[in-house]
Amino acid sequence: MTVDEKLDLLTGTDSMWTKGVPRLGVRRVRMADATMGLREDNVPATAFPAFLCLAATWNREVAAAYGRAVGEEFRAAGIDVLLGPGVNLYRTHHGGRNFEYLGEDPCLAAELVVPYIQAVQEQGVAATVKHFAANNSDWHRSVSNSVIDERTLRERYFPVFEAAIWRAGVRCVMTSYNLLNGEYTAENRWLLTDVLLGDWQFTGLVMSDWAGTWDTEKAFQSGLHLEMPGGKVWAAERLRTLLAAGKLAADELDRKVSRLVEWTLELDAHQAAVASTPHGRCPAHAEVALQTAREGSVLLRNRDGLLPLAPTMKTLAVVGPAACPTPTSGGGAARVAAVDPVSILGAINRLAPAVRLTRGERDDDLKTADAVIVCVGYDAEREREGCDRPFELPWPQVQLIRRCTAANPNTIVVVVAGGGVEMASWIDGTAAVLHAWYPGENGCQAVAEILFGEVNPSGRLPFTLERAWPDAAAFGHYIPEGEAHYADPDYVSQYRPAFDVAYAEGVFGGYAHFDRSGTAPLFPFGFGLSYTTFAYAGLAVRATAEGGAEVRFRVRNTGGCAGAEVAQVYVGDLVATVPRPVKELKGFVKLFLQPGEEREAVVTLERRAFAFYDVATHAWCVEPGEFRISVGASARDLRLNASLTL
Ligand code: BGC
């Protein structure tokens, strides 16, 4: 290759393509967003529920089916690279892109992202795990400096990426817009060369986020392979001058070029070997989307068993801005335009045609209805990439909930949003609350099925929901005090000075913070109600030859209908030389049980489940001694405990 050909290869073109080297038969590779379905003009695609809804299913099989369907649609459309999944941890409810990610816990996120990526790539489509790393807020993201100590990065923010690489063999990594400890991630040599390419031996392609690269030389030396979408700082002319001046090393150029060419050829070989029959948007994919919503919607409250609604009811008031049309997704690169989306109102009407529906315009409608369903939340305008959003619901919606609860004790709130919202100020007056996330094109059908008992809810919260924001781990260590969440457009960010976001909570993020502070959350991590009940028994734990443990227990459905329980396994190190969380999720299993049925669950824990990252030795360390193994239905509902000595 000539030097010009090499330099040209390092940047993308036409917004979503690599350039290739046509003279040598190295083809252009085509990319498209994103995690929740194909976002491509003029290609109708299945709009799946929010990725956060997938996290709330706690079901690896659903994750695989979701990934397979998305991968098939990409392959059918001739797209080689899926610009997803996004796996940044949910640090606060404010995060504008939380809906695209998998919640607050590294274990849950890793367990679901692995089958998703495997299934996408089995279709001959390369997946891109993003945004590496520590992009946990979208507020002026391009001047936001995440200040995080190494142990916290290794224990909380890195494991999902590590799992994507080691367990799923992901083919691409995309860097993020933010700075990490003072360096833009695309320019951060420690992050890309030492950790990603060094420690983790990543053999795929490292690309920048779109226009997220600033310094030509630093980015060249960091380990980044490809600048997307075009040559903002790696324009060939600029690189050529720096190369001639000896400021860029020719062998590094060759390394990048070899990687890009090999990666393209590997993709070709992989696609040639995959015998799948790709499908575009089709009924089977719609069914996967629906099943995700069925298993991911989380029932948070059900006073006196008001739900499921009796089929004999005569009148329902269905009110609120999310009743019809119901927002299908948050906004930004992840948003897939839904074809013929189902609304909550439409789905209820279809499922229960005999029930008279009113829109509750008059207080009388609210008072005389058998129940009121208030549909509230956010939408693609107010919850999206490029800004954060408040914890509170918009004030008129809170007033609407109050008006409904004052008029009718049977008020059911359905929340449509990409994360947690403040509930403590209004929840007491309600009879029931269902979190439906962004339901995608048909998830509202699942909402109706849950309300009327055709589906027994089995979703569990993938984050902790605090009563008030000051209770949360990141409170005081988020965007500058006093600023509004809604950011100016991205281009304004460059006129703002960079600001630090100190992750002062360290490894005590999410539920670990609540365990340490002793504050009770409104709803704990892992929580969700069912129409049946479950009992746990018979915990037995034994050490394995590999240095981990095998955990066995039994779960019985003790209620009157079939349902699924998400049994969660937490590990705590009782005596440690470093501060460690009281407990951390290290395994889980979702069990579908008929009434009266009992099953034994077996969860295997690897040695790493007991380790902390020792910054002195740069290695994972298991300190010999006693560990507590707890099994239960949420981070605050531990039913069985055992001790294990390693
Ligand atoms: C987003 C990425 C996305 C890319 C390409 C960026 O603004 O942060 O997630 O993949 O655009 O559309």
XYZ file of C-alpha atoms and ligand atoms in Angstrom:
658
model
C 0.000 0.000 0.000
C 1.121 3.507 -0.627
C 1.409 5.897 2.293
C -1.561 7.839 0.896
C -3.678 4.708 0.825
C -2.706 3.931 4.394
C -3.478 7.413 5.674
C -6.776 7.460 3.869
C -7.873 4.238 5.545
C -7.756 5.658 9.062
C -10.946 7.676 8.736
C -14.500 6.858 7.782
C -16.566 8.403 5.026
C -20.170 9.171 4.105
C -21.035 9.224 7.789
C -21.353 5.426 8.190
C -18.679 3.736 6.054
C -15.050 2.754 6.233
C -13.120 3.607 3.106
C -11.424 0.348 2.188
C -8.668 0.147 -0.435
C -10.511 -0.501 -3.695
C -7.277 -1.010 -5.659
C -6.360 -3.969 -3.430
C -9.824 -5.433 -3.085
C -10.289 -4.339 0.536
C -13.914 -3.314 0.530
C -15.790 -0.531 2.277
C -17.633 -1.624 5.397
C -21.073 -0.252 6.228
C -22.261 0.650 9.716
C -25.597 1.679 11.255
C -27.113 2.420 14.635
C -28.005 0.848 17.002
C -28.722 -1.396 19.931
C -32.541 -1.427 19.868
C -33.002 -2.047 16.159
C -31.907 -0.831 12.756
C -31.941 2.939 12.297
C -31.640 3.440 8.562
C -33.627 5.789 6.353
C -36.288 4.072 4.295
C -35.710 0.635 5.838
C -38.655 -0.349 8.051
C -37.284 -2.070 11.131
C -38.676 -3.641 14.274
C -38.581 -1.065 17.082
C -37.641 -3.065 20.172
C -38.295 -2.014 23.769
C -35.561 0.004 25.470
C -32.379 -1.932 26.203
C -33.056 -1.110 29.855
C -36.293 -3.099 29.529
C -34.156 -6.023 28.366
C -32.076 -5.586 31.527
C -35.300 -5.715 33.536
C -36.162 -9.137 32.052
C -33.092 -10.663 33.759
C -33.413 -13.305 31.069
C -30.399 -14.375 29.029
C -32.583 -16.209 26.510
C -34.589 -13.081 25.797
C -31.305 -11.208 25.335
C -30.194 -13.797 22.779
C -33.508 -13.668 20.910
C -33.418 -9.851 20.893
C -29.840 -9.830 19.560
C -30.628 -12.473 16.939
C -33.602 -10.510 15.617
C -31.681 -7.227 15.479
C -28.723 -8.958 13.834
C -30.964 -10.541 11.197
C -32.431 -7.166 10.268
C -28.965 -5.658 9.925
C -27.777 -8.520 7.767
C -30.875 -8.385 5.605
C -30.288 -4.668 5.037
C -26.668 -5.283 4.054
C -25.212 -3.569 7.124
C -21.926 -5.031 8.324
C -21.489 -3.308 11.675
C -24.068 -2.645 14.358
C -23.126 0.456 16.384
C -24.221 -1.085 19.647
C -24.763 -2.362 22.243
C -24.331 0.549 24.644
C -23.331 -0.692 28.067
C -22.471 2.344 30.165
C -23.594 1.782 33.728
C -26.620 3.595 35.070
C -25.083 5.968 37.598
C -27.979 8.387 38.179
C -31.589 8.584 37.064
C -30.660 11.750 35.222
C -28.614 10.036 32.496
C -30.207 10.893 29.142
C -29.113 7.601 27.579
C -29.922 5.217 30.428
C -32.697 3.739 28.297
C -30.039 2.486 25.835
C -28.014 0.745 28.536
C -28.383 -2.200 30.922
C -28.753 -0.741 34.394
C -26.575 -0.131 37.429
C -24.967 -3.488 38.022
C -21.886 -4.876 36.230
C -22.888 -8.518 36.689
C -26.440 -8.114 35.370
C -25.262 -6.017 32.418
C -22.480 -8.461 31.521
C -24.709 -11.516 31.765
C -27.207 -10.011 29.311
C -24.846 -8.334 26.906
C -22.877 -11.510 26.213
C -25.776 -13.498 24.684
C -26.971 -10.372 22.859
C -23.592 -9.821 21.182
C -23.097 -13.505 20.408
C -26.490 -13.639 18.710
C -25.876 -10.473 16.665
C -22.495 -11.733 15.508
C -23.873 -15.180 14.654
C -25.731 -13.379 11.865
C -22.446 -12.228 10.336
C -22.815 -8.711 11.706
C -20.059 -7.178 13.825
C -21.265 -5.675 17.105
C -19.719 -2.577 18.701
C -19.621 -2.309 22.439
C -19.828 1.357 23.444
C -19.118 3.958 24.826
C -15.728 3.100 26.273
C -15.620 4.344 28.975
C -17.324 6.111 31.873
C -19.868 8.016 29.773
C -22.502 7.981 32.484
C -24.050 11.369 31.866
C -24.954 13.145 28.650
C -24.852 16.646 30.088
C -22.257 18.507 28.002
C -20.708 15.115 27.464
C -17.838 16.395 25.362
C -16.446 18.543 28.184
C -17.350 16.215 31.024
C -14.325 14.701 32.759
C -15.131 11.504 34.659
C -12.665 11.320 37.538
C -12.529 7.710 38.683
C -9.946 5.713 40.596
C -8.561 2.583 39.000
C -10.170 0.104 41.361
C -13.615 1.557 40.697
C -13.050 1.421 36.953
C -11.893 -2.179 37.101
C -14.660 -3.358 39.439
C -17.641 -1.352 38.205
C -17.200 0.336 34.854
C -14.960 -2.101 32.964
C -16.377 -5.602 33.571
C -19.161 -5.285 30.997
C -16.639 -4.337 28.310
C -14.331 -7.103 29.431
C -17.158 -9.628 29.203
C -18.094 -8.364 25.734
C -14.527 -8.981 24.609
C -13.622 -12.155 26.434
C -16.908 -13.984 26.587
C -18.706 -12.699 23.493
C -15.777 -11.962 21.178
C -17.166 -8.563 20.222
C -15.508 -7.239 17.052
C -15.561 -3.473 17.676
C -15.205 -1.071 20.561
C -16.348 2.559 20.296
C -14.798 5.173 22.544
C -16.918 7.817 24.267
C -17.266 11.602 24.112
C -16.203 12.361 27.668
C -12.773 12.654 29.179
C -11.569 10.040 31.620
C -9.165 11.283 34.272
C -8.245 14.280 32.163
C -7.881 12.690 28.720
C -10.492 12.204 26.024
C -11.137 8.491 25.850
C -10.151 8.324 22.159
C -6.838 9.874 23.179
C -6.340 7.987 26.406
C -3.330 5.725 25.991
C -3.775 4.032 29.332
C -7.371 3.156 28.497
C -6.853 1.948 24.947
C -3.294 0.655 24.771
C -2.630 -0.509 28.315
C -6.058 -1.830 29.272
C -8.015 -2.639 26.112
C -5.271 -3.791 23.738
C -2.821 -4.797 26.460
C -4.503 -6.337 29.494
C -7.526 -7.585 27.580
C -5.705 -8.429 24.351
C -8.565 -7.048 22.258
C -8.033 -8.132 18.648
C -10.882 -6.195 17.020
C -11.299 -2.609 15.879
C -11.253 0.480 18.103
C -13.218 3.378 16.590
C -13.998 6.817 17.925
C -17.474 8.089 18.645
C -18.718 10.439 15.936
C -16.474 13.501 15.989
C -15.315 12.614 19.486
C -11.591 12.994 18.713
C -9.717 16.253 19.247
C -5.948 15.922 19.240
C -4.363 14.352 16.169
C -1.179 13.162 17.806
C -2.615 11.983 21.077
C -5.305 10.007 19.295
C -2.686 8.507 16.991
C -0.636 7.363 19.943
C -3.512 6.191 22.121
C -4.241 2.939 20.292
C -7.315 4.172 18.377
C -7.584 2.564 14.924
C -10.326 4.454 13.139
C -11.645 7.989 13.368
C -15.363 8.247 12.666
C -17.250 9.545 10.840
C -14.624 11.355 8.742
C -11.258 12.986 9.015
C -11.856 15.646 11.625
C -8.412 15.359 13.201
C -7.004 12.517 11.120
C -7.480 14.185 7.761
C -4.861 12.593 5.469
C -3.184 15.925 4.745
C -2.636 16.648 8.395
C -1.340 13.140 9.114
C 1.034 13.321 6.174
C 2.605 16.541 7.483
C 3.036 15.151 10.979
C 4.468 11.914 9.623
C 6.987 13.823 7.526
C 7.957 15.886 10.573
C 8.597 12.678 12.512
C 5.805 13.393 14.973
C 3.900 10.230 14.094
C 5.602 6.855 13.915
C 5.421 4.928 10.650
C 5.275 1.575 12.450
C 2.215 2.722 14.392
C 0.589 3.678 11.091
C 1.326 0.176 9.810
C -0.112 -1.385 12.945
C -3.367 0.529 12.527
C -3.595 -0.246 8.832
C -2.896 -3.953 9.379
C -5.599 -4.053 12.007
C -8.137 -2.344 9.739
C -7.384 -4.598 6.792
C -7.321 -7.799 8.848
C -10.534 -6.827 10.568
C -12.232 -6.245 7.209
C -11.000 -9.559 5.829
C -12.082 -11.396 8.974
C -15.523 -9.874 8.617
C -15.683 -11.071 5.010
C -14.623 -14.571 6.038
C -17.126 -14.595 8.856
C -19.962 -13.454 6.614
C -19.069 -16.075 4.044
C -19.223 -18.743 6.738
C -22.576 -17.748 8.205
C -25.359 -19.695 6.620
C -28.188 -17.825 8.331
C -31.252 -16.714 6.434
C -31.585 -13.103 7.380
C -35.005 -11.564 7.793
C -35.941 -7.941 7.720
C -38.796 -6.697 9.866
C -41.126 -9.678 10.309
C -43.770 -11.097 12.677
C -41.229 -13.314 14.445
C -39.186 -10.245 15.402
C -42.304 -8.403 16.568
C -42.974 -11.400 18.809
C -39.474 -11.115 20.328
C -40.063 -7.404 20.952
C -43.387 -8.196 22.623
C -41.894 -10.959 24.756
C -39.170 -8.563 25.930
C -41.841 -6.131 27.126
C -43.835 -8.937 28.750
C -40.832 -10.015 30.793
C -39.304 -6.582 31.308
C -42.237 -4.497 32.568
C -41.878 -4.159 36.332
C -44.845 -4.112 38.687
C -43.746 -1.948 41.607
C -46.912 -1.638 43.643
C -50.204 -3.519 43.819
C -52.253 -2.425 46.840
C -54.727 -5.048 47.987
C -54.182 -6.988 44.786
C -56.114 -4.518 42.626
C -54.272 -5.952 39.661
C -54.983 -7.924 37.621
C -58.149 -6.045 36.698
C -61.336 -8.065 36.682
C -62.626 -8.766 33.182
C -66.071 -7.862 34.458
C -65.196 -4.218 34.983
C -67.343 -1.782 33.114
C -65.530 1.530 32.834
C -61.871 2.493 32.789
C -60.509 6.003 32.557
C -57.238 5.960 30.598
C -55.557 9.340 30.971
C -52.223 11.096 30.759
C -49.856 12.183 28.004
C -48.406 8.690 27.448
C -51.809 7.014 26.953
C -52.011 7.740 23.227
C -49.727 7.987 21.419
C -47.348 6.232 23.799
C -43.692 7.194 23.292
C -41.887 4.147 21.937
C -38.292 5.175 22.625
C -35.970 7.783 24.011
C -34.233 10.016 21.500
C -30.919 10.155 19.660
C -28.855 7.618 17.747
C -30.662 4.700 19.382
C -34.133 5.724 18.310
C -35.803 3.449 15.776
C -38.927 4.908 14.186
C -41.755 2.491 14.976
C -44.066 1.366 12.191
C -47.709 1.395 13.395
C -46.870 1.674 17.087
C -49.414 0.361 19.582
C -50.476 2.799 22.322
C -51.563 1.900 25.844
C -55.080 3.116 25.100
C -55.207 1.158 21.840
C -53.884 -2.014 23.456
C -56.438 -1.889 26.293
C -59.202 -1.291 23.813
C -58.125 -4.281 21.774
C -57.690 -6.593 24.754
C -60.880 -5.641 26.601
C -63.354 -4.415 23.968
C -66.287 -4.748 26.366
C -64.849 -2.240 28.830
C -65.989 1.341 28.245
C -62.957 3.631 28.044
C -63.029 7.321 28.872
C -60.215 9.880 28.662
C -61.080 11.307 32.090
C -61.472 14.878 30.937
C -64.072 15.563 33.630
C -63.559 14.760 37.307
C -66.828 12.851 37.129
C -65.319 10.441 34.586
C -62.501 9.799 37.018
C -64.803 9.305 39.999
C -67.248 6.940 38.373
C -64.716 4.742 36.583
C -63.976 1.323 38.118
C -60.298 2.241 37.872
C -58.137 4.993 36.445
C -54.963 4.300 34.473
C -52.650 7.327 34.390
C -49.942 7.082 31.755
C -47.034 9.394 32.495
C -43.335 9.684 31.792
C -40.840 11.027 29.336
C -40.433 10.940 25.565
C -37.783 11.149 22.848
C -37.606 14.940 23.099
C -37.074 15.152 26.826
C -35.078 11.986 27.416
C -32.398 11.555 24.840
C -28.797 11.526 23.811
C -27.083 14.886 24.291
C -28.754 15.938 27.533
C -29.790 14.605 30.908
C -33.217 14.881 32.464
C -34.682 15.571 35.898
C -35.528 12.774 38.344
C -38.993 14.254 38.873
C -41.765 13.763 36.360
C -42.829 16.972 34.614
C -44.909 18.921 37.145
C -48.248 18.829 35.226
C -48.000 15.028 35.253
C -47.538 14.927 39.023
C -50.580 17.172 39.358
C -52.535 14.852 37.088
C -51.613 11.830 39.237
C -52.773 13.738 42.329
C -56.032 14.692 40.648
C -56.659 11.047 39.777
C -55.780 9.649 43.203
C -58.005 12.277 44.841
C -60.895 11.257 42.604
C -60.487 7.494 42.570
C -58.725 5.117 44.997
C -58.208 2.599 42.198
C -55.609 4.682 40.412
C -52.948 2.762 38.512
C -49.893 4.646 37.267
C -48.068 3.367 34.200
C -44.647 4.968 33.830
C -43.172 5.213 30.328
C -39.574 6.357 30.714
C -36.005 5.273 30.177
C -35.154 5.051 33.850
C -36.328 5.724 37.359
C -38.520 8.701 38.209
C -39.286 10.286 41.550
C -42.310 8.483 43.039
C -42.119 8.965 46.799
C -44.089 12.223 46.681
C -47.133 10.715 44.968
C -47.022 6.926 45.260
C -48.913 6.573 48.561
C -52.190 7.619 46.994
C -51.947 5.133 44.150
C -53.211 1.567 44.040
C -50.647 0.246 41.577
C -47.572 1.295 39.632
C -46.193 -0.443 36.557
C -42.902 0.626 34.979
C -43.180 -0.045 31.245
C -39.915 1.626 30.099
C -40.008 2.654 26.469
C -42.059 -0.190 25.070
C -40.987 -0.125 21.431
C -43.553 -0.734 18.707
C -45.792 -3.246 20.480
C -44.795 -3.370 24.163
C -48.027 -1.586 25.116
C -49.769 -4.853 24.336
C -47.700 -6.382 27.145
C -48.827 -3.541 29.434
C -52.481 -4.352 28.708
C -51.847 -8.089 29.155
C -50.260 -7.458 32.550
C -53.052 -5.106 33.667
C -55.679 -7.736 32.799
C -53.700 -10.733 34.058
C -53.032 -12.460 30.762
C -49.354 -12.114 31.577
C -47.913 -12.430 35.061
C -45.268 -9.716 35.471
C -41.743 -10.985 35.994
C -39.554 -7.917 35.382
C -37.196 -6.765 38.124
C -35.621 -3.339 38.596
C -32.148 -3.096 37.038
C -31.346 -0.167 39.356
C -32.118 1.096 42.843
C -34.938 3.631 43.056
C -34.321 6.059 45.875
C -36.969 8.129 47.651
C -35.155 11.379 46.995
C -32.121 12.255 44.900
C -30.000 13.243 47.940
C -30.202 9.592 49.045
C -28.379 8.404 45.916
C -24.746 7.346 45.623
C -23.800 10.050 43.120
C -25.571 12.925 44.842
C -23.190 15.878 45.125
C -20.879 14.328 42.529
C -22.744 14.904 39.352
C -23.062 17.959 37.068
C -22.085 21.357 38.512
C -24.464 22.416 41.279
C -27.334 24.613 40.155
C -27.193 23.774 36.434
C -30.304 22.674 34.536
C -30.252 19.123 33.186
C -31.302 20.058 29.753
C -28.009 20.758 27.965
C -27.528 23.163 25.116
C -26.855 21.494 21.794
C -23.539 19.668 21.640
C -21.759 22.368 19.652
C -22.176 24.769 22.580
C -20.128 22.433 24.779
C -16.894 23.441 23.107
C -17.338 26.955 24.499
C -17.620 25.648 28.045
C -14.614 24.761 30.149
C -14.226 21.080 30.963
C -15.667 20.180 34.335
C -14.875 17.292 36.665
C -17.389 14.700 37.743
C -15.706 12.992 40.682
C -17.042 9.473 41.153
C -16.607 9.909 44.882
C -18.815 6.924 45.701
C -16.031 4.705 44.332
C -17.011 1.052 44.302
C -20.084 1.872 46.397
C -22.380 2.652 43.473
C -26.043 1.655 43.216
C -27.303 -0.711 45.892
C -23.858 -0.917 47.527
C -24.309 2.710 48.548
C -27.654 1.987 50.203
C -26.174 -0.982 52.055
C -23.433 1.266 53.377
C -25.488 4.353 54.160
C -28.296 2.407 55.795
C -30.856 4.511 53.912
C -33.813 2.529 52.664
C -34.561 3.001 48.966
C -38.143 3.307 47.771
C -37.620 0.172 45.675
C -34.424 -1.861 45.851
C -32.352 -3.181 42.984
C -33.792 -6.472 41.752
C -37.291 -5.729 43.023
C -40.525 -6.482 41.169
C -43.918 -7.934 42.070
C -45.670 -10.959 40.648
C -49.274 -12.181 40.813
C -47.971 -15.272 42.579
C -45.574 -15.872 45.478
C -42.345 -17.835 45.807
C -40.588 -19.595 48.672
C -36.869 -20.329 48.886
C -35.242 -23.273 50.672
C -32.256 -25.575 50.919
C -29.240 -23.354 50.257
C -26.058 -25.406 49.854
C -22.731 -23.874 48.890
C -19.503 -25.689 48.143
C -16.123 -24.518 46.924
C -15.123 -25.734 43.457
C -11.752 -27.031 42.323
C -11.333 -23.874 40.203
C -11.412 -21.684 43.302
C -15.005 -20.509 42.910
C -18.226 -21.920 44.313
C -21.336 -23.811 43.387
C -24.556 -22.467 44.897
C -27.670 -24.646 45.043
C -31.131 -23.803 46.358
C -34.778 -24.538 45.666
C -37.568 -22.171 44.686
C -41.269 -23.063 44.909
C -44.243 -21.268 43.432
C -46.501 -21.017 46.481
C -49.268 -18.965 44.889
C -52.214 -19.627 42.661
C -50.907 -18.941 39.161
C -47.901 -19.657 36.962
C -45.116 -17.108 37.178
C -41.402 -16.456 37.043
C -39.037 -15.635 39.875
C -35.639 -14.004 39.475
C -33.494 -15.576 42.177
C -30.435 -13.443 42.856
C -27.127 -14.587 44.344
C -25.070 -11.991 46.222
C -21.555 -12.362 47.643
C -20.053 -10.398 50.539
C -16.523 -10.543 51.900
C -16.881 -10.432 55.671
C -13.348 -9.329 56.528
C -11.239 -7.514 53.953
C -8.181 -5.284 53.956
C -9.883 -2.824 51.574
C -13.381 -1.342 51.947
C -15.751 -3.647 50.072
C -19.503 -3.513 49.397
C -21.608 -5.439 51.910
C -22.697 -7.575 48.986
C -22.454 -7.707 45.203
C -24.630 -9.525 42.688
C -22.634 -12.402 41.228
C -25.269 -14.624 39.676
C -28.983 -15.010 39.037
C -31.472 -17.357 37.493
C -34.973 -16.776 36.173
C -37.242 -19.698 36.969
C -40.653 -20.228 35.356
C -42.845 -22.228 37.736
C -46.379 -23.597 37.668
C -48.453 -23.253 40.856
C -47.008 -25.634 43.446
C -43.988 -26.468 41.293
C -40.541 -26.492 42.888
C -37.216 -26.448 41.082
C -33.607 -26.584 42.129
C -31.363 -23.808 40.860
C -27.619 -24.193 40.435
C -25.508 -21.056 40.088
C -21.779 -21.375 39.528
C -19.548 -18.565 40.749
C -16.099 -18.107 39.302
C -13.160 -17.181 41.477
C -13.395 -13.582 40.275
C -16.792 -13.335 42.014
C -14.909 -13.194 45.310
C -12.123 -10.852 44.249
C -11.402 -7.161 44.467
C -8.979 -5.365 42.164
C -5.721 -4.744 43.948
C -4.233 -1.529 42.570
C -0.859 -2.224 44.170
C -0.293 -5.505 42.352
C -2.533 -4.689 39.346
C -4.295 -7.992 39.805
C -7.528 -9.481 41.071
C -7.147 -10.627 44.636
C -9.196 -13.103 46.640
C -8.363 -12.718 50.303
C -8.648 -16.048 52.105
C -11.362 -16.167 54.703
C -15.093 -16.223 55.110
C -17.592 -15.007 52.522
C -21.332 -14.621 52.889
C -23.533 -16.000 50.119
C -27.073 -14.634 50.104
C -29.924 -15.664 47.863
C -33.139 -13.756 47.456
C -35.722 -11.853 45.478
C -34.040 -8.429 45.546
C -31.042 -6.666 47.074
C -33.221 -6.078 50.158
C -35.135 -9.326 50.284
C -32.530 -11.965 51.026
C -34.212 -15.221 51.934
C -31.273 -17.589 52.443
C -27.744 -17.087 53.743
C -24.724 -19.347 53.960
C -21.087 -18.900 54.679
C -18.197 -20.146 52.600
C -14.530 -20.248 53.504
C -12.051 -19.879 50.683
C -23.503 8.412 19.417
C -23.170 6.972 19.113
C -23.639 6.623 17.726
C -22.984 7.564 16.736
C -23.341 7.290 15.289
C -23.023 9.356 18.334
O -23.575 10.613 18.528
O -22.956 8.771 20.660
O -23.764 6.137 20.063
O -23.370 5.287 17.431
O -23.373 8.899 17.048
O -24.636 7.677 15.000
